[in-house]
PDB file of C-alpha atoms in Angstrom:
ATOM      1  CA  MET A   1       0.063  -0.036   0.019  1.00  0.00           C
ATOM      2  CA  ARG A   2       1.592   3.276  -1.270  1.00  0.00           C
ATOM      3  CA  LYS A   3      -0.709   5.959  -0.371  1.00  0.00           C
ATOM      4  CA  PRO A   4       0.520   9.500   0.011  1.00  0.00           C
ATOM      5  CA  TRP A   5       1.579  10.538   3.554  1.00  0.00           C
ATOM      6  CA  VAL A   6      -1.320  12.976   3.752  1.00  0.00           C
ATOM      7  CA  GLY A   7      -3.788  10.018   3.162  1.00  0.00           C
ATOM      8  CA  GLY A   8      -4.791   9.178   6.708  1.00  0.00           C
ATOM      9  CA  LEU A   9      -4.415   7.396   9.857  1.00  0.00           C
ATOM     10  CA  VAL A  10      -2.659   4.125   8.724  1.00  0.00           C
ATOM     11  CA  ALA A  11       0.500   6.148   7.889  1.00  0.00           C
ATOM     12  CA  ALA A  12       0.225   8.074  11.151  1.00  0.00           C
ATOM     13  CA  VAL A  13       0.136   4.733  13.181  1.00  0.00           C
ATOM     14  CA  LEU A  14       3.289   3.491  11.244  1.00  0.00           C
ATOM     15  CA  LEU A  15       4.994   6.713  12.063  1.00  0.00           C
ATOM     16  CA  LEU A  16       4.128   6.743  15.656  1.00  0.00           C
ATOM     17  CA  GLY A  17       5.949   3.421  16.159  1.00  0.00           C
ATOM     18  CA  ALA A  18       8.959   5.252  15.042  1.00  0.00           C
ATOM     19  CA  CYS A  19       8.601   8.822  16.409  1.00  0.00           C
ATOM     20  CA  GLY A  20       6.277  10.532  14.384  1.00  0.00           C
ATOM     21  CA  ASP A  21       4.311  13.581  14.531  1.00  0.00           C
ATOM     22  CA  PRO A  22       0.667  13.446  13.454  1.00  0.00           C
ATOM     23  CA  GLY A  23       0.105  16.880  12.461  1.00  0.00           C
ATOM     24  CA  SER A  24      -0.729  20.191  13.877  1.00  0.00           C
ATOM     25  CA  GLY A  25      -4.356  19.101  14.627  1.00  0.00           C
ATOM     26  CA  GLY A  26      -3.398  16.166  16.562  1.00  0.00           C
ATOM     27  CA  THR A  27      -3.296  15.521  20.484  1.00  0.00           C
ATOM     28  CA  SER A  28      -1.898  13.009  22.770  1.00  0.00           C
ATOM     29  CA  ASP A  29      -5.338  11.330  22.968  1.00  0.00           C
ATOM     30  CA  ASP A  30      -4.964  10.450  19.341  1.00  0.00           C
ATOM     31  CA  ALA A  31      -1.770   8.364  19.686  1.00  0.00           C
ATOM     32  CA  PRO A  32      -2.439   4.528  19.336  1.00  0.00           C
ATOM     33  CA  GLN A  33      -0.277   2.091  21.059  1.00  0.00           C
ATOM     34  CA  THR A  34       2.769   0.812  19.516  1.00  0.00           C
ATOM     35  CA  PRO A  35       4.166  -2.933  19.546  1.00  0.00           C
ATOM     36  CA  ASP A  36       7.125  -3.646  21.705  1.00  0.00           C
ATOM     37  CA  VAL A  37       9.480  -0.784  20.660  1.00  0.00           C
ATOM     38  CA  THR A  38      11.703  -1.634  23.596  1.00  0.00           C
ATOM     39  CA  ARG A  39      12.667  -5.225  22.406  1.00  0.00           C
ATOM     40  CA  ALA A  40      13.019  -4.182  18.912  1.00  0.00           C
ATOM     41  CA  ALA A  41      15.283  -1.453  19.732  1.00  0.00           C
ATOM     42  CA  GLU A  42      17.943  -3.573  21.767  1.00  0.00           C
ATOM     43  CA  PRO A  43      21.629  -3.151  20.497  1.00  0.00           C
ATOM     44  CA  PRO A  44      23.121  -6.118  18.404  1.00  0.00           C
ATOM     45  CA  LYS A  45      23.858  -9.114  20.503  1.00  0.00           C
ATOM     46  CA  GLU A  46      27.638  -9.056  19.606  1.00  0.00           C
ATOM     47  CA  GLU A  47      28.126  -5.782  21.577  1.00  0.00           C
ATOM     48  CA  ALA A  48      28.829  -6.085  25.121  1.00  0.00           C
ATOM     49  CA  GLU A  49      25.828  -5.159  27.287  1.00  0.00           C
ATOM     50  CA  PRO A  50      26.336  -2.912  30.329  1.00  0.00           C
ATOM     51  CA  SER A  51      25.172  -4.344  33.629  1.00  0.00           C
ATOM     52  CA  ALA A  52      21.461  -4.162  34.173  1.00  0.00           C
ATOM     53  CA  THR A  53      22.115  -3.532  37.914  1.00  0.00           C
ATOM     54  CA  PRO A  54      22.018   0.192  38.777  1.00  0.00           C
ATOM     55  CA  PRO A  55      25.595   1.154  39.812  1.00  0.00           C
ATOM     56  CA  SER A  56      26.260   1.990  43.548  1.00  0.00           C
ATOM     57  CA  SER A  57      27.616   5.225  44.496  1.00  0.00           C
ATOM     58  CA  THR A  58      31.125   3.642  44.748  1.00  0.00           C
ATOM     59  CA  THR A  59      30.905   2.067  41.459  1.00  0.00           C
ATOM     60  CA  ARG A  60      29.893   5.471  39.920  1.00  0.00           C
ATOM     61  CA  GLN A  61      33.008   7.052  41.429  1.00  0.00           C
ATOM     62  CA  ARG A  62      35.347   4.327  40.132  1.00  0.00           C
ATOM     63  CA  ALA A  63      33.899   4.683  36.745  1.00  0.00           C
ATOM     64  CA  ALA A  64      34.410   8.488  36.782  1.00  0.00           C
ATOM     65  CA  ASP A  65      37.995   8.044  38.086  1.00  0.00           C
ATOM     66  CA  LYS A  66      38.737   5.310  35.252  1.00  0.00           C
ATOM     67  CA  PRO A  67      40.763   7.247  32.631  1.00  0.00           C
ATOM     68  CA  ARG A  68      39.485   6.950  29.149  1.00  0.00           C
ATOM     69  CA  ASP A  69      41.536   4.658  26.807  1.00  0.00           C
ATOM     70  CA  ARG A  70      43.350   7.302  24.528  1.00  0.00           C
ATOM     71  CA  THR A  71      45.629   4.788  22.872  1.00  0.00           C
ATOM     72  CA  GLY A  72      45.702   5.395  19.323  1.00  0.00           C
ATOM     73  CA  THR A  73      43.748   8.079  17.524  1.00  0.00           C
ATOM     74  CA  SER A  74      40.553   6.267  16.680  1.00  0.00           C
ATOM     75  CA  PRO A  75      37.472   7.883  18.496  1.00  0.00           C
ATOM     76  CA  LYS A  76      34.990   5.938  20.528  1.00  0.00           C
ATOM     77  CA  VAL A  77      31.442   6.935  19.521  1.00  0.00           C
ATOM     78  CA  LEU A  78      28.070   6.165  21.323  1.00  0.00           C
ATOM     79  CA  TYR A  79      24.902   6.868  19.378  1.00  0.00           C
ATOM     80  CA  LEU A  80      21.700   7.410  21.041  1.00  0.00           C
ATOM     81  CA  GLY A  81      18.311   8.430  19.663  1.00  0.00           C
ATOM     82  CA  ASP A  82      14.781   7.535  18.310  1.00  0.00           C
ATOM     83  CA  SER A  83      13.561   5.692  15.136  1.00  0.00           C
ATOM     84  CA  LEU A  84      15.796   7.854  12.869  1.00  0.00           C
ATOM     85  CA  ALA A  85      18.914   6.608  14.826  1.00  0.00           C
ATOM     86  CA  MET A  86      17.296   3.139  14.702  1.00  0.00           C
ATOM     87  CA  GLU A  87      17.268   3.073  11.031  1.00  0.00           C
ATOM     88  CA  ASN A  88      20.707   4.825  10.604  1.00  0.00           C
ATOM     89  CA  GLN A  89      22.531   3.000  13.239  1.00  0.00           C
ATOM     90  CA  ASN A  90      24.283   0.388  10.952  1.00  0.00           C
ATOM     91  CA  VAL A  91      25.142   2.847   8.172  1.00  0.00           C
ATOM     92  CA  LEU A  92      26.654   5.236  10.513  1.00  0.00           C
ATOM     93  CA  GLY A  93      28.502   2.472  12.369  1.00  0.00           C
ATOM     94  CA  ASP A  94      30.045   1.553   8.869  1.00  0.00           C
ATOM     95  CA  LEU A  95      31.193   4.978   7.913  1.00  0.00           C
ATOM     96  CA  LEU A  96      32.588   5.846  11.316  1.00  0.00           C
ATOM     97  CA  ARG A  97      34.628   2.786  11.171  1.00  0.00           C
ATOM     98  CA  SER A  98      35.710   2.993   7.438  1.00  0.00           C
ATOM     99  CA  GLU A  99      36.429   6.678   7.518  1.00  0.00           C
ATOM    100  CA  LEU A 100      37.771   7.212  11.054  1.00  0.00           C
ATOM    101  CA  GLY A 101      38.800   3.832  12.374  1.00  0.00           C
ATOM    102  CA  ALA A 102      36.111   4.350  15.163  1.00  0.00           C
ATOM    103  CA  ARG A 103      35.067   2.115  17.869  1.00  0.00           C
ATOM    104  CA  TYR A 104      31.239   2.275  17.842  1.00  0.00           C
ATOM    105  CA  ARG A 105      28.193   1.505  20.015  1.00  0.00           C
ATOM    106  CA  SER A 106      24.577   2.202  19.280  1.00  0.00           C
ATOM    107  CA  ALA A 107      21.621   2.078  21.549  1.00  0.00           C
ATOM    108  CA  PRO A 108      18.666   3.751  19.969  1.00  0.00           C
ATOM    109  CA  TYR A 109      14.965   3.159  20.897  1.00  0.00           C
ATOM    110  CA  SER A 110      12.009   4.115  18.594  1.00  0.00           C
ATOM    111  CA  GLY A 111       9.500   6.576  19.882  1.00  0.00           C
ATOM    112  CA  THR A 112      11.807   8.037  22.353  1.00  0.00           C
ATOM    113  CA  THR A 113      12.789  11.776  23.251  1.00  0.00           C
ATOM    114  CA  LEU A 114      15.481  13.208  25.357  1.00  0.00           C
ATOM    115  CA  CYS A 115      13.810  12.505  28.537  1.00  0.00           C
ATOM    116  CA  ASP A 116      13.759   8.828  27.961  1.00  0.00           C
ATOM    117  CA  TYR A 117      17.608   8.738  28.305  1.00  0.00           C
ATOM    118  CA  LEU A 118      17.657  10.613  31.771  1.00  0.00           C
ATOM    119  CA  ASP A 119      18.482   8.719  34.693  1.00  0.00           C
ATOM    120  CA  ASP A 120      15.362   9.975  36.860  1.00  0.00           C
ATOM    121  CA  THR A 121      12.528   8.900  34.500  1.00  0.00           C
ATOM    122  CA  GLY A 122      12.297   5.390  35.661  1.00  0.00           C
ATOM    123  CA  LYS A 123       9.272   3.624  34.782  1.00  0.00           C
ATOM    124  CA  ASP A 124       7.996   6.466  32.689  1.00  0.00           C
ATOM    125  CA  SER A 125      10.728   5.997  30.159  1.00  0.00           C
ATOM    126  CA  LEU A 126      10.706   3.757  27.036  1.00  0.00           C
ATOM    127  CA  VAL A 127      14.413   3.266  27.626  1.00  0.00           C
ATOM    128  CA  PRO A 128      15.518   0.583  30.322  1.00  0.00           C
ATOM    129  CA  ASP A 129      18.080   1.732  32.992  1.00  0.00           C
ATOM    130  CA  LYS A 130      21.076  -0.175  31.731  1.00  0.00           C
ATOM    131  CA  HIS A 131      20.671   1.796  28.441  1.00  0.00           C
ATOM    132  CA  LYS A 132      20.286   5.283  29.895  1.00  0.00           C
ATOM    133  CA  ALA A 133      22.893   7.712  28.484  1.00  0.00           C
ATOM    134  CA  ALA A 134      24.668   8.045  32.006  1.00  0.00           C
ATOM    135  CA  ALA A 135      25.018   4.225  32.338  1.00  0.00           C
ATOM    136  CA  LEU A 136      26.260   3.719  28.688  1.00  0.00           C
ATOM    137  CA  VAL A 137      28.900   6.560  29.289  1.00  0.00           C
ATOM    138  CA  ARG A 138      29.994   4.862  32.476  1.00  0.00           C
ATOM    139  CA  ALA A 139      30.410   1.392  30.803  1.00  0.00           C
ATOM    140  CA  GLU A 140      31.734   2.574  27.311  1.00  0.00           C
ATOM    141  CA  ARG A 141      33.814   5.587  28.141  1.00  0.00           C
ATOM    142  CA  PRO A 142      33.126   7.146  24.713  1.00  0.00           C
ATOM    143  CA  ASP A 143      34.859  10.118  23.214  1.00  0.00           C
ATOM    144  CA  TYR A 144      31.644  11.216  21.687  1.00  0.00           C
ATOM    145  CA  VAL A 145      27.931  10.941  22.295  1.00  0.00           C
ATOM    146  CA  VAL A 146      25.834  11.472  19.315  1.00  0.00           C
ATOM    147  CA  LEU A 147      22.094  12.287  20.025  1.00  0.00           C
ATOM    148  CA  GLN A 148      19.569  12.154  17.343  1.00  0.00           C
ATOM    149  CA  PHE A 149      16.029  13.035  18.243  1.00  0.00           C
ATOM    150  CA  TRP A 150      13.212  14.248  15.903  1.00  0.00           C
ATOM    151  CA  GLY A 151      11.655  15.801  19.035  1.00  0.00           C
ATOM    152  CA  ASN A 152       8.552  13.685  20.011  1.00  0.00           C
ATOM    153  CA  ALA A 153       5.887  16.372  19.805  1.00  0.00           C
ATOM    154  CA  TRP A 154       2.607  14.628  20.632  1.00  0.00           C
ATOM    155  CA  GLY A 155       2.807  12.986  24.015  1.00  0.00           C
ATOM    156  CA  TYR A 156       3.478   9.276  22.909  1.00  0.00           C
ATOM    157  CA  THR A 157       6.589   9.009  25.390  1.00  0.00           C
ATOM    158  CA  PRO A 158       5.300   9.030  28.991  1.00  0.00           C
ATOM    159  CA  CYS A 159       8.181  10.922  30.225  1.00  0.00           C
ATOM    160  CA  MET A 160       6.975  14.014  28.620  1.00  0.00           C
ATOM    161  CA  ASP A 161       4.077  14.038  31.082  1.00  0.00           C
ATOM    162  CA  GLY A 162       1.523  14.797  28.494  1.00  0.00           C
ATOM    163  CA  ILE A 163       3.257  17.968  27.263  1.00  0.00           C
ATOM    164  CA  THR A 164       2.702  18.183  23.498  1.00  0.00           C
ATOM    165  CA  TYR A 165       3.423  20.884  20.741  1.00  0.00           C
ATOM    166  CA  ASP A 166      -0.316  21.245  19.880  1.00  0.00           C
ATOM    167  CA  LYS A 167      -1.619  21.838  23.366  1.00  0.00           C
ATOM    168  CA  ALA A 168       1.091  23.790  24.824  1.00  0.00           C
ATOM    169  CA  ARG A 169       3.935  24.919  22.455  1.00  0.00           C
ATOM    170  CA  GLN A 170       5.934  27.265  24.752  1.00  0.00           C
ATOM    171  CA  LYS A 171       5.687  24.551  27.676  1.00  0.00           C
ATOM    172  CA  TYR A 172       6.826  22.057  25.103  1.00  0.00           C
ATOM    173  CA  PHE A 173       9.974  23.954  23.932  1.00  0.00           C
ATOM    174  CA  ASP A 174      10.689  24.958  27.687  1.00  0.00           C
ATOM    175  CA  ARG A 175      10.673  21.366  28.632  1.00  0.00           C
ATOM    176  CA  TYR A 176      12.637  20.250  25.640  1.00  0.00           C
ATOM    177  CA  ALA A 177      15.311  22.691  26.440  1.00  0.00           C
ATOM    178  CA  ALA A 178      15.677  21.641  30.142  1.00  0.00           C
ATOM    179  CA  ASP A 179      15.819  18.023  29.091  1.00  0.00           C
ATOM    180  CA  ALA A 180      18.734  18.858  26.729  1.00  0.00           C
ATOM    181  CA  LYS A 181      20.455  20.825  29.549  1.00  0.00           C
ATOM    182  CA  ALA A 182      19.770  17.787  31.979  1.00  0.00           C
ATOM    183  CA  LEU A 183      20.931  15.171  29.519  1.00  0.00           C
ATOM    184  CA  ALA A 184      24.171  16.963  28.732  1.00  0.00           C
ATOM    185  CA  SER A 185      24.795  17.304  32.407  1.00  0.00           C
ATOM    186  CA  GLN A 186      24.290  13.748  33.284  1.00  0.00           C
ATOM    187  CA  ILE A 187      26.515  12.506  30.219  1.00  0.00           C
ATOM    188  CA  HIS A 188      29.342  14.754  31.618  1.00  0.00           C
ATOM    189  CA  GLU A 189      28.722  13.785  35.162  1.00  0.00           C
ATOM    190  CA  ALA A 190      28.850  10.248  34.250  1.00  0.00           C
ATOM    191  CA  ALA A 191      32.317  10.676  32.741  1.00  0.00           C
ATOM    192  CA  GLY A 192      33.636  12.529  35.875  1.00  0.00           C
ATOM    193  CA  GLY A 193      33.426  15.868  34.255  1.00  0.00           C
ATOM    194  CA  GLY A 194      36.699  17.876  33.481  1.00  0.00           C
ATOM    195  CA  ALA A 195      38.626  17.742  30.307  1.00  0.00           C
ATOM    196  CA  ASP A 196      38.099  14.039  29.779  1.00  0.00           C
ATOM    197  CA  LYS A 197      34.467  14.401  29.361  1.00  0.00           C
ATOM    198  CA  PRO A 198      33.058  13.192  25.945  1.00  0.00           C
ATOM    199  CA  ARG A 199      31.806  15.669  23.361  1.00  0.00           C
ATOM    200  CA  ILE A 200      28.101  15.592  22.645  1.00  0.00           C
ATOM    201  CA  VAL A 201      27.251  15.735  18.984  1.00  0.00           C
ATOM    202  CA  TRP A 202      23.565  17.250  18.448  1.00  0.00           C
ATOM    203  CA  VAL A 203      22.204  16.207  15.285  1.00  0.00           C
ATOM    204  CA  LEU A 204      20.081  18.774  13.686  1.00  0.00           C
ATOM    205  CA  GLN A 205      16.873  17.421  12.060  1.00  0.00           C
ATOM    206  CA  GLY A 206      15.460  17.707   8.542  1.00  0.00           C
ATOM    207  CA  PRO A 207      12.388  19.533   7.453  1.00  0.00           C
ATOM    208  CA  ASP A 208       9.050  18.752   8.786  1.00  0.00           C
ATOM    209  CA  PRO A 209       6.163  19.272   6.168  1.00  0.00           C
ATOM    210  CA  ILE A 210       3.657  19.504   8.930  1.00  0.00           C
ATOM    211  CA  THR A 211       5.069  21.541  11.706  1.00  0.00           C
ATOM    212  CA  PRO A 212       8.047  23.290  10.187  1.00  0.00           C
ATOM    213  CA  ASP A 213       8.468  25.868  12.868  1.00  0.00           C
ATOM    214  CA  ARG A 214       8.823  23.155  15.540  1.00  0.00           C
ATOM    215  CA  VAL A 215      11.812  21.604  13.898  1.00  0.00           C
ATOM    216  CA  ARG A 216      13.490  25.081  13.482  1.00  0.00           C
ATOM    217  CA  ARG A 217      13.138  25.628  17.262  1.00  0.00           C
ATOM    218  CA  VAL A 218      14.097  22.238  18.240  1.00  0.00           C
ATOM    219  CA  ASP A 219      17.148  22.467  16.207  1.00  0.00           C
ATOM    220  CA  ALA A 220      17.714  25.929  17.790  1.00  0.00           C
ATOM    221  CA  ILE A 221      17.650  24.222  21.284  1.00  0.00           C
ATOM    222  CA  TYR A 222      20.464  21.861  20.084  1.00  0.00           C
ATOM    223  CA  GLU A 223      22.536  24.516  18.967  1.00  0.00           C
ATOM    224  CA  ALA A 224      22.068  26.628  21.973  1.00  0.00           C
ATOM    225  CA  GLN A 225      22.892  23.571  24.355  1.00  0.00           C
ATOM    226  CA  ALA A 226      26.069  22.803  22.171  1.00  0.00           C
ATOM    227  CA  ARG A 227      27.237  26.273  22.791  1.00  0.00           C
ATOM    228  CA  ALA A 228      26.573  26.298  26.451  1.00  0.00           C
ATOM    229  CA  SER A 229      28.213  22.893  27.071  1.00  0.00           C
ATOM    230  CA  GLY A 230      31.103  22.656  24.507  1.00  0.00           C
ATOM    231  CA  GLY A 231      29.240  20.272  22.267  1.00  0.00           C
ATOM    232  CA  ILE A 232      29.285  20.077  18.496  1.00  0.00           C
ATOM    233  CA  VAL A 233      26.575  20.348  15.900  1.00  0.00           C
ATOM    234  CA  ALA A 234      26.121  18.089  12.934  1.00  0.00           C
ATOM    235  CA  ASP A 235      23.672  19.683  10.594  1.00  0.00           C
ATOM    236  CA  ALA A 236      22.472  16.356   8.822  1.00  0.00           C
ATOM    237  CA  GLY A 237      19.138  17.996   8.152  1.00  0.00           C
ATOM    238  CA  ARG A 238      20.719  20.255   5.672  1.00  0.00           C
ATOM    239  CA  ALA A 239      21.855  17.307   3.910  1.00  0.00           C
ATOM    240  CA  VAL A 240      18.283  16.145   3.234  1.00  0.00           C
ATOM    241  CA  SER A 241      17.076  19.701   2.368  1.00  0.00           C
ATOM    242  CA  PRO A 242      17.120  21.817  -0.974  1.00  0.00           C
ATOM    243  CA  ALA A 243      20.145  23.849  -1.195  1.00  0.00           C
ATOM    244  CA  SER A 244      17.824  26.880  -1.758  1.00  0.00           C
ATOM    245  CA  ASP A 245      15.811  26.461   1.254  1.00  0.00           C
ATOM    246  CA  ARG A 246      16.919  24.547   4.489  1.00  0.00           C
ATOM    247  CA  HIS A 247      13.500  24.054   5.952  1.00  0.00           C
ATOM    248  CA  LYS A 248      11.648  23.079   2.782  1.00  0.00           C
ATOM    249  CA  TRP A 249      10.533  19.505   2.902  1.00  0.00           C
ATOM    250  CA  VAL A 250      10.918  17.428  -0.324  1.00  0.00           C
ATOM    251  CA  GLU A 251      10.591  13.893  -1.165  1.00  0.00           C
ATOM    252  CA  LYS A 252      13.425  13.772  -3.720  1.00  0.00           C
ATOM    253  CA  LEU A 253      16.504  15.809  -4.486  1.00  0.00           C
ATOM    254  CA  PRO A 254      19.322  15.844  -7.141  1.00  0.00           C
ATOM    255  CA  CYS A 255      21.790  13.205  -6.920  1.00  0.00           C
ATOM    256  CA  THR A 256      24.993  14.027  -5.244  1.00  0.00           C
ATOM    257  CA  ALA A 257      28.430  13.382  -6.830  1.00  0.00           C
ATOM    258  CA  TYR A 258      28.701  10.230  -4.580  1.00  0.00           C
ATOM    259  CA  GLU A 259      25.250   9.127  -5.476  1.00  0.00           C
ATOM    260  CA  THR A 260      25.839   9.595  -9.206  1.00  0.00           C
ATOM    261  CA  GLU A 261      29.107   7.438  -8.822  1.00  0.00           C
ATOM    262  CA  ASN A 262      27.217   4.731  -6.916  1.00  0.00           C
ATOM    263  CA  PRO A 263      24.052   4.172  -8.930  1.00  0.00           C
ATOM    264  CA  ALA A 264      22.353   2.218  -5.973  1.00  0.00           C
ATOM    265  CA  TYR A 265      22.157   5.500  -4.323  1.00  0.00           C
ATOM    266  CA  CYS A 266      20.636   7.391  -7.306  1.00  0.00           C
ATOM    267  CA  THR A 267      17.055   6.134  -7.517  1.00  0.00           C
ATOM    268  CA  GLU A 268      16.259   7.988 -10.939  1.00  0.00           C
ATOM    269  CA  PRO A 269      19.548   8.125 -12.645  1.00  0.00           C
ATOM    270  CA  GLY A 270      17.900   9.232 -15.862  1.00  0.00           C
ATOM    271  CA  ARG A 271      16.797  12.562 -14.278  1.00  0.00           C
ATOM    272  CA  SER A 272      19.876  12.648 -11.690  1.00  0.00           C
ATOM    273  CA  ARG A 273      17.155  12.611  -8.759  1.00  0.00           C
ATOM    274  CA  THR A 274      17.128  10.368  -5.722  1.00  0.00           C
ATOM    275  CA  ALA A 275      14.401   9.539  -3.428  1.00  0.00           C
ATOM    276  CA  LEU A 276      14.896  10.589   0.389  1.00  0.00           C
ATOM    277  CA  HIS A 277      11.562   9.097   1.645  1.00  0.00           C
ATOM    278  CA  ARG A 278       8.958   6.625   0.693  1.00  0.00           C
ATOM    279  CA  GLY A 279       5.751   8.033  -0.894  1.00  0.00           C
ATOM    280  CA  ASP A 280       3.859   6.866   2.354  1.00  0.00           C
ATOM    281  CA  ASP A 281       6.285   8.042   4.964  1.00  0.00           C
ATOM    282  CA  TYR A 282       7.271  11.650   5.166  1.00  0.00           C
ATOM    283  CA  LEU A 283       9.440  11.329   8.265  1.00  0.00           C
ATOM    284  CA  HIS A 284      11.776   8.299   7.894  1.00  0.00           C
ATOM    285  CA  PHE A 285      14.641   8.000   5.396  1.00  0.00           C
ATOM    286  CA  CYS A 286      14.570   4.278   5.075  1.00  0.00           C
ATOM    287  CA  LEU A 287      13.317   3.136   1.600  1.00  0.00           C
ATOM    288  CA  ALA A 288      12.078  -0.270   2.929  1.00  0.00           C
ATOM    289  CA  PRO A 289       8.555  -0.335   4.168  1.00  0.00           C
ATOM    290  CA  THR A 290       8.124   0.514   7.951  1.00  0.00           C
ATOM    291  CA  THR A 291       7.413  -2.608  10.040  1.00  0.00           C
ATOM    292  CA  PRO A 292       5.727  -3.137  13.403  1.00  0.00           C
ATOM    293  CA  LYS A 293       9.109  -3.618  15.195  1.00  0.00           C
ATOM    294  CA  SER A 294      11.638  -1.140  14.534  1.00  0.00           C
ATOM    295  CA  ARG A 295      14.876  -2.220  12.889  1.00  0.00           C
ATOM    296  CA  PRO A 296      18.009  -0.834  11.190  1.00  0.00           C
ATOM    297  CA  CYS A 297      17.120   0.219   7.549  1.00  0.00           C
ATOM    298  CA  PRO A 298      17.722  -3.165   5.435  1.00  0.00           C
ATOM    299  CA  THR A 299      18.166  -1.358   2.208  1.00  0.00           C
ATOM    300  CA  ARG A 300      20.494   1.293   0.616  1.00  0.00           C
ATOM    301  CA  SER A 301      18.811   4.476   1.387  1.00  0.00           C
ATOM    302  CA  PRO A 302      20.361   7.830   0.052  1.00  0.00           C
ATOM    303  CA  GLY A 303      18.813  10.011   2.983  1.00  0.00           C
ATOM    304  CA  ILE A 304      20.437   7.746   5.661  1.00  0.00           C
ATOM    305  CA  ARG A 305      23.745   7.905   3.989  1.00  0.00           C
ATOM    306  CA  ARG A 306      23.567  11.704   3.660  1.00  0.00           C
ATOM    307  CA  ILE A 307      22.751  12.017   7.410  1.00  0.00           C
ATOM    308  CA  ALA A 308      25.293   9.418   8.388  1.00  0.00           C
ATOM    309  CA  ALA A 309      28.013  11.057   6.312  1.00  0.00           C
ATOM    310  CA  GLU A 310      27.285  14.387   7.928  1.00  0.00           C
ATOM    311  CA  ILE A 311      27.518  12.982  11.489  1.00  0.00           C
ATOM    312  CA  THR A 312      30.850  11.160  10.469  1.00  0.00           C
ATOM    313  CA  ARG A 313      32.081  14.525   9.037  1.00  0.00           C
ATOM    314  CA  ALA A 314      31.522  16.329  12.291  1.00  0.00           C
ATOM    315  CA  VAL A 315      32.974  13.790  14.416  1.00  0.00           C
ATOM    316  CA  GLY A 316      36.031  13.610  12.069  1.00  0.00           C
ATOM    317  CA  GLU A 317      36.633  17.394  11.949  1.00  0.00           C
ATOM    318  CA  SER A 318      36.483  17.608  15.895  1.00  0.00           C
ATOM    319  CA  SER A 319      38.704  14.691  16.506  1.00  0.00           C
TER     320      SER A 319
END
């Protein structure tokens, strides 16, 4: 079924399972339930799992005192986020390894927002304690923590306490800014603070055809927080926007030089244009159909590679 994204509730249900935004007329009461996003979002089994037992104060201090492994020059990167990170994670990992020789860990959860990764959200979070940002920083000791969040705007994740963009816009932005500050603080504190703390990479989002001003303001929050706490901005959203208008949503764009040289990423080579989105999903960049259980994107998708390449560039230039 390939109906346009404006076609109705079916598309909205699929988007919700992945962090969608139903539109400027929606409310939190409109949100249907999403199947088992937590199980679907667990990191690959081959990666070491941090302990599920919350660390004691002694354990926390030992982790903070432990110096980060600085042998060699390859950065260690931790990638957290919502369904956009879920679909991007394998491509980003491949690029970070091939371009920068990076060590890499990802732990995205679909449907989440910043507060889900905070330590103090408990049972109201879609992220288990062992995968909270601070817990993973203590376990992994990364050089960079990449945060990619669309900005869940319609009350799906419980930790937002029902605050939605539609019902209370200023309250939504105030809460989002407070959560960005709190998350940055917890990440730095988990690493012991000081010069050895990881740098946070705030990924700016692409255009939203339904609530364009929301994305502008969410991106501005990320930029402000990066300035305030020594972070980095990766403007991945620009890579999936027209050159003439950073905040204009489009389904297709002209192929880049890389996409032209690698035809699998140029979906309409005769017109030198490539698809960023499926016709029935305005939000995600995976060109495979959305499934009830979230997953890394299983097919070559130009938008995902563009986003991952910009994140890799930002990490590389700051290393």
